[in-house]
Coordinates of C-alpha atoms and ligand atoms in Angstrom, one line a residue:
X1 CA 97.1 107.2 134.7
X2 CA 98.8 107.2 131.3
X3 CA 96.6 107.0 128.6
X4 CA 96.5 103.8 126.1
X5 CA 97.5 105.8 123.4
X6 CA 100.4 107.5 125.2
X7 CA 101.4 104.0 127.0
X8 CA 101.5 102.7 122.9
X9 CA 103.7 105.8 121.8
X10 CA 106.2 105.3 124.9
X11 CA 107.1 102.2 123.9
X12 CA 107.3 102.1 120.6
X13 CA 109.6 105.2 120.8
X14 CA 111.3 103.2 123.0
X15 CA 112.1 100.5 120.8
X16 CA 113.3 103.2 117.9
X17 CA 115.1 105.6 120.3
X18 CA 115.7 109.5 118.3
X19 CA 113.7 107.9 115.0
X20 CA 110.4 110.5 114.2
X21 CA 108.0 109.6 111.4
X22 CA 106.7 112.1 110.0
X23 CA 103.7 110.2 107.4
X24 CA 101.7 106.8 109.3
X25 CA 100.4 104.7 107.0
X26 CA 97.4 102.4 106.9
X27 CA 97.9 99.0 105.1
X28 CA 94.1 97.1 103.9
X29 CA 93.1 93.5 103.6
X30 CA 96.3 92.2 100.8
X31 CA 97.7 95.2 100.8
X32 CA 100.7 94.3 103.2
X33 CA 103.4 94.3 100.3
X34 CA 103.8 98.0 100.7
X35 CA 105.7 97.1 103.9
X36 CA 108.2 95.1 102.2
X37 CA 109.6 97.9 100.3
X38 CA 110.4 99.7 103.7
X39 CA 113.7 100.4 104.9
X40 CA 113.4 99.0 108.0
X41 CA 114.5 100.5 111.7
X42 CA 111.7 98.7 114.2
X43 CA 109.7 96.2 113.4
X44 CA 107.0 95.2 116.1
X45 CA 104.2 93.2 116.2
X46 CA 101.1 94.9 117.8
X47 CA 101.5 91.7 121.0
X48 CA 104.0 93.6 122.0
X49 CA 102.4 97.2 121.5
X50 CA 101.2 97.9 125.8
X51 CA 97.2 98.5 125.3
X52 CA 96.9 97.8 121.4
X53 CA 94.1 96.4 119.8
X54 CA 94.7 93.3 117.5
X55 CA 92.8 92.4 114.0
X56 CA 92.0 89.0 114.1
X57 CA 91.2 89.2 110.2
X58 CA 93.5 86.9 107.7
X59 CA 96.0 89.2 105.8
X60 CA 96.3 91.9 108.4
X61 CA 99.5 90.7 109.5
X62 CA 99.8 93.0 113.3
X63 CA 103.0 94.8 113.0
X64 CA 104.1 98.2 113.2
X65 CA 107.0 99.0 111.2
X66 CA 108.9 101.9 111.4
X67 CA 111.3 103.2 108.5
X68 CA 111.9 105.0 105.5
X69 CA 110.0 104.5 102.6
X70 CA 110.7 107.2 99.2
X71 CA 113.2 108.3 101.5
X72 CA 110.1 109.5 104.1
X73 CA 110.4 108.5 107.6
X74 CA 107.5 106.4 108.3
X75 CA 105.3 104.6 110.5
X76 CA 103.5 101.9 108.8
X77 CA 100.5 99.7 110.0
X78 CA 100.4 96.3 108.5
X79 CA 97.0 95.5 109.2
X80 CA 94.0 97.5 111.3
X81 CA 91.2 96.1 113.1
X82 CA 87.5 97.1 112.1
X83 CA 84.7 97.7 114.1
X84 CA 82.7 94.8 113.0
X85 CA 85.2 92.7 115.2
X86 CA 83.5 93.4 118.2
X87 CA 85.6 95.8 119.6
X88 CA 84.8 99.2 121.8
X89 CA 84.7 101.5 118.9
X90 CA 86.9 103.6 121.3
X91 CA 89.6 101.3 120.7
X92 CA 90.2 102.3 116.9
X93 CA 90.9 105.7 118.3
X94 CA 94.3 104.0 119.8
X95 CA 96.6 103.6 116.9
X96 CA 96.0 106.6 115.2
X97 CA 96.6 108.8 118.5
X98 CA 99.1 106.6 119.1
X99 CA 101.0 107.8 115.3
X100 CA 100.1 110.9 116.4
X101 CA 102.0 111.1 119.5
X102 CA 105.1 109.6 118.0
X103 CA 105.4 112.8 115.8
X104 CA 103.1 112.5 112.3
X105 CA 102.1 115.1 110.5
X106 CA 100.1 113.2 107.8
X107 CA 98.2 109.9 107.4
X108 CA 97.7 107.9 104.8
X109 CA 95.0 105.3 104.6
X110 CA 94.8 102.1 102.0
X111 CA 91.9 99.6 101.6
X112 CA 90.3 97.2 99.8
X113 CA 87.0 98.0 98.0
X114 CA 83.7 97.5 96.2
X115 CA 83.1 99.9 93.1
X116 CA 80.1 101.1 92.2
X117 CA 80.9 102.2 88.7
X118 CA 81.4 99.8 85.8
X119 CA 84.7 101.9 84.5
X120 CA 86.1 101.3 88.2
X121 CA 86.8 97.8 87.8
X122 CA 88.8 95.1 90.4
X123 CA 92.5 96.7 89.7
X124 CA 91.4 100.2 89.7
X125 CA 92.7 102.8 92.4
X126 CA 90.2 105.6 93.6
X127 CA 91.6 108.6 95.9
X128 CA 89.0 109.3 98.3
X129 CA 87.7 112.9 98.0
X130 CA 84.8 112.2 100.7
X131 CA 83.2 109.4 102.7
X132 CA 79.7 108.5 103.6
X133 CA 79.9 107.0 107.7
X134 CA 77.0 104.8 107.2
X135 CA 77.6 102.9 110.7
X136 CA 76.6 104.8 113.2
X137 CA 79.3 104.3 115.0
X138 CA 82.4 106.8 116.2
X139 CA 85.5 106.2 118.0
X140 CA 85.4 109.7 119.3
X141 CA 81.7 109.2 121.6
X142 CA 82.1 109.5 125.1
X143 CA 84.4 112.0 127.0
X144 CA 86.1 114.1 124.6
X145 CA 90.3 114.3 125.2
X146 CA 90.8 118.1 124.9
X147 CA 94.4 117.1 124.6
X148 CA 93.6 115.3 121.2
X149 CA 91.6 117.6 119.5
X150 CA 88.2 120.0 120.5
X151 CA 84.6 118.3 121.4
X152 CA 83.0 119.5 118.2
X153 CA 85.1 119.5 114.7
X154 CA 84.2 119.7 110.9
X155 CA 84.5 117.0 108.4
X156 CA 84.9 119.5 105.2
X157 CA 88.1 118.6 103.4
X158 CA 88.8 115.8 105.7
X159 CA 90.3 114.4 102.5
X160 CA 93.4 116.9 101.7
X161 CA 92.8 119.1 98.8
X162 CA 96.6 119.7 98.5
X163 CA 97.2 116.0 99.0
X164 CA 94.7 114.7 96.6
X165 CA 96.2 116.9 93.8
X166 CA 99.8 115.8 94.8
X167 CA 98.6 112.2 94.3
X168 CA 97.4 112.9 90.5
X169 CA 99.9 114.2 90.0
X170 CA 101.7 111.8 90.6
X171 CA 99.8 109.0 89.1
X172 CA 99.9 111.1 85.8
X173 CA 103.2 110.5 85.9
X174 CA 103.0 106.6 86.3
X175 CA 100.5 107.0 83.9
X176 CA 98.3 105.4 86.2
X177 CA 94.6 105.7 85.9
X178 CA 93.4 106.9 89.4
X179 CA 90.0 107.8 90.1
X180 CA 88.7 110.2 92.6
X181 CA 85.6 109.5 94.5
X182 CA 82.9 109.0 97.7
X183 CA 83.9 106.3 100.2
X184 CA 80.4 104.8 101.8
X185 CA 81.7 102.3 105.2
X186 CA 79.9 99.5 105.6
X187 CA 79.6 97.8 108.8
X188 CA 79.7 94.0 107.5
X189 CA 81.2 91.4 108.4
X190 CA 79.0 90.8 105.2
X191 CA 78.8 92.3 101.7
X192 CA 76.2 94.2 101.2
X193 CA 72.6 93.3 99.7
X194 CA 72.0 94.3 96.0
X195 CA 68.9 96.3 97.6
X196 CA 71.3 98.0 100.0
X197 CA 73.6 98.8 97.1
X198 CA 70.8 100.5 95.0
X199 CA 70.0 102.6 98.0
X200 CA 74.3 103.5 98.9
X201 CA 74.1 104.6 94.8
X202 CA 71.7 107.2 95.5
X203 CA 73.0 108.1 98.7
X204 CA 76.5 109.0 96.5
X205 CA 78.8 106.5 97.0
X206 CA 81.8 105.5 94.4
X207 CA 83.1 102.6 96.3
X208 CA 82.0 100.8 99.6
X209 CA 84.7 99.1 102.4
X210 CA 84.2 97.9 105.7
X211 CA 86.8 100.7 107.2
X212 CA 89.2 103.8 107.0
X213 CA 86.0 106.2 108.5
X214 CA 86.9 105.7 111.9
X215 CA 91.0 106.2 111.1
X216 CA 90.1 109.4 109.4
X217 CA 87.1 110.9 112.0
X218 CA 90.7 110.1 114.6
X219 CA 93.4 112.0 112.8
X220 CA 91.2 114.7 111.6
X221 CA 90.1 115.6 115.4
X222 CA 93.5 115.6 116.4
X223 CA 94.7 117.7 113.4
X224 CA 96.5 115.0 111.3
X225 CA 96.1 115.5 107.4
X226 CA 94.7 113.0 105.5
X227 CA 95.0 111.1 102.6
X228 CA 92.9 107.7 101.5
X229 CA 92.8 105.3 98.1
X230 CA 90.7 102.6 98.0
X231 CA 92.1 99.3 95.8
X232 CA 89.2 98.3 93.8
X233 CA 88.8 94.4 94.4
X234 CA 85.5 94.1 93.0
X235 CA 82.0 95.7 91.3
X236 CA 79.3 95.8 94.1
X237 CA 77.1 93.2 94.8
X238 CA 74.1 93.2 92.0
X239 CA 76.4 94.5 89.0
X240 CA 79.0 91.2 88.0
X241 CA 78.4 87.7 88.5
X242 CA 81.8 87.4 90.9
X243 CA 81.1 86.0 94.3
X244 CA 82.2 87.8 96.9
X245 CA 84.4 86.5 99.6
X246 CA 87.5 87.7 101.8
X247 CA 89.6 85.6 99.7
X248 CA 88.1 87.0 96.3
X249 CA 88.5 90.3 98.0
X250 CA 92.6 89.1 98.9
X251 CA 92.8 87.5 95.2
X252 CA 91.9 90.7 93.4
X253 CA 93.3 93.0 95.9
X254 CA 96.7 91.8 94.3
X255 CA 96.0 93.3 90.9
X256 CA 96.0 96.7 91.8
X257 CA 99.2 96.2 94.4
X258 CA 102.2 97.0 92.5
X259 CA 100.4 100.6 91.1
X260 CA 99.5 101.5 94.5
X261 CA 102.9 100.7 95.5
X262 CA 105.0 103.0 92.8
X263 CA 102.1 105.5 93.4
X264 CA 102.6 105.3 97.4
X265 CA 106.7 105.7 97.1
X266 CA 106.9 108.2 94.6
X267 CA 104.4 110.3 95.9
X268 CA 106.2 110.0 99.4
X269 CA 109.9 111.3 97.3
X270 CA 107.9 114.2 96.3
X271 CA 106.1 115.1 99.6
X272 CA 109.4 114.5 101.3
X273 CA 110.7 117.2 98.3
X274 CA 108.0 119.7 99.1
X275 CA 108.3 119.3 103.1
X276 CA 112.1 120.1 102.5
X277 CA 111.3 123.2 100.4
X278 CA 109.0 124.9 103.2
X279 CA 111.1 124.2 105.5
X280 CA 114.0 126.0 103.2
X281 CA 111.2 128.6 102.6
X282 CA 110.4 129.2 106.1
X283 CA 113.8 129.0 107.9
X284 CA 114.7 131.9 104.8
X285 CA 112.3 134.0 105.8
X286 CA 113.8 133.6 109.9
X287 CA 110.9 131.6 111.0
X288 CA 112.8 129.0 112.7
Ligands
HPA301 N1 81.8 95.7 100.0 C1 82.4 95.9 101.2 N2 83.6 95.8 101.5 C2 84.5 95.4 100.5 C3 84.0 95.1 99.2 C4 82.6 95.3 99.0 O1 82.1 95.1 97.8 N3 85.0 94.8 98.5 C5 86.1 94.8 99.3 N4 85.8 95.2 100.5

């Protein structure tokens, strides 16, 4: 029986016939935009997408769009779906594999967060260097797919060293201010008490989100390498007066938007300038 996320890859390749992306991208709550700056070949809304699961949260809009973005071939997700919907955890494993098996390499992950430190105010960006799973949850329990990746894997440098530096370098550039930091996920659907908070802060979280963990736990089984920044929406619960809310969280998610944006596409031109180097590098030294 084919596999949901092979079923998913079939048919989206059949809807983009000889196009390969080589980066999938993640899009958080109001941080769509991104996908309007695509070049666009496919567009498709995950209703179409055979064995897909669908967010049901406002401002993930469901659509897969393939294209180039900085000149990179991409696959872009506008919108995810997060465990506290009810779903299988099993079923976040789908898109990712499903990226996988249309030919990425690299994934990067967006989403709106909670910062825990006062200089990381709403319109901040924070690369991830590390998260905290604080759900208890995993889409990879239950039989392991050898195919995918090996039963047991580690979780050091899930966030790419090599990547991470790229991006500040990047952002240097832009003279953006990006912070680096730990990523503690949240079940929700609520925020999180200020007691709860006091106890994430000594646990060594930066920022805290209600997703990305099990996107990441996904692509690193199955050798994908990883990149995260979380868009700052907010100070935790217990250290502003601002009441939290999704559409507080969509308000404030647009102040950061257009930095994350330049920072996304120039930091694709110049992977998509490295990629091209290695490959000059390697097919110099007869290697391909
Ligand atoms: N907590 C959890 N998720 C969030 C937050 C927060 O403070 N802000 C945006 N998403």
């Amino acid at each position: 029986m084919t596999s949901a996320p092979q079923a998913a890859a079939d048919f989206v390749k059949e809807t983009a016939p000889g196009f390969t992306p080589r980066v999938g991208i993640i899009l958080g709550s109001g941080l769509g935009g991104l996908a309007d700056q695509i070049e666009v070949v496919a567009s498709i809304s995950y209703d179409d997408i055979p064995d897909f699961p669908r967010s049901t949260v406002e401002g993930h809009a469901g659509r897969l769009i393939l294209g180039r973005l900085g000149g990179m071939p991409v696959a872009c997700m506008q919108g995810r779906i997060h465990y506290y919907e009810g779903t299988d955890p099993r079923d976040l494993a789908v898109p990712v594999r499903m990226l996988k098996l249309i030919g990425i390499e690299i994934l990067l992950v967006t989403n709106a967060a909670g910062s825990f430190r006062k200089k990381m105010g709403p319109g901040s960006l924070m690369v991830l260097s590390d998260h905290i799973n604080f759900t208890g949850l995993n889409p990879l329990k239950g039989e392991n797919d050898e195919t995918f990746g090996a039963r047991f894997f580690s979780m050091e440098e899930a966030y790419d060293p090599i990547l991470r530096e790229h991006l500040a370098a990047v952002a240097k550039e832009l003279e953006i201010n990006l912070h680096e930091g730990v990523y503690l996920h949240y079940l929700g659907p609520n925020f999180e008490t200020p007691a709860e908070i006091k106890a994430f802060k000594t646990l060594g979280a930066d920022a805290v989100g209600m997703s990305t963990t099990p996107e990441v736990l996904v692509a690193r089984h199955c050798g994908l390498r990883v990149a995260a920044i979380s868009n700052i929406t907010n100070l935790v619960a217990g250290m502003s007066k601002t009441k939290l809310s999704h559409e507080q969280t969509l308000e404030c998610a647009k102040l950061a938007a257009a930095d994350l944006e330049k920072l996304v596409i120039v930091f694709l031109e110049t992977l998509k300038r490295e990629l091209l180097k290695a490959h000059l590098r390697s097919t110099e030294n007869g290697n391909d």
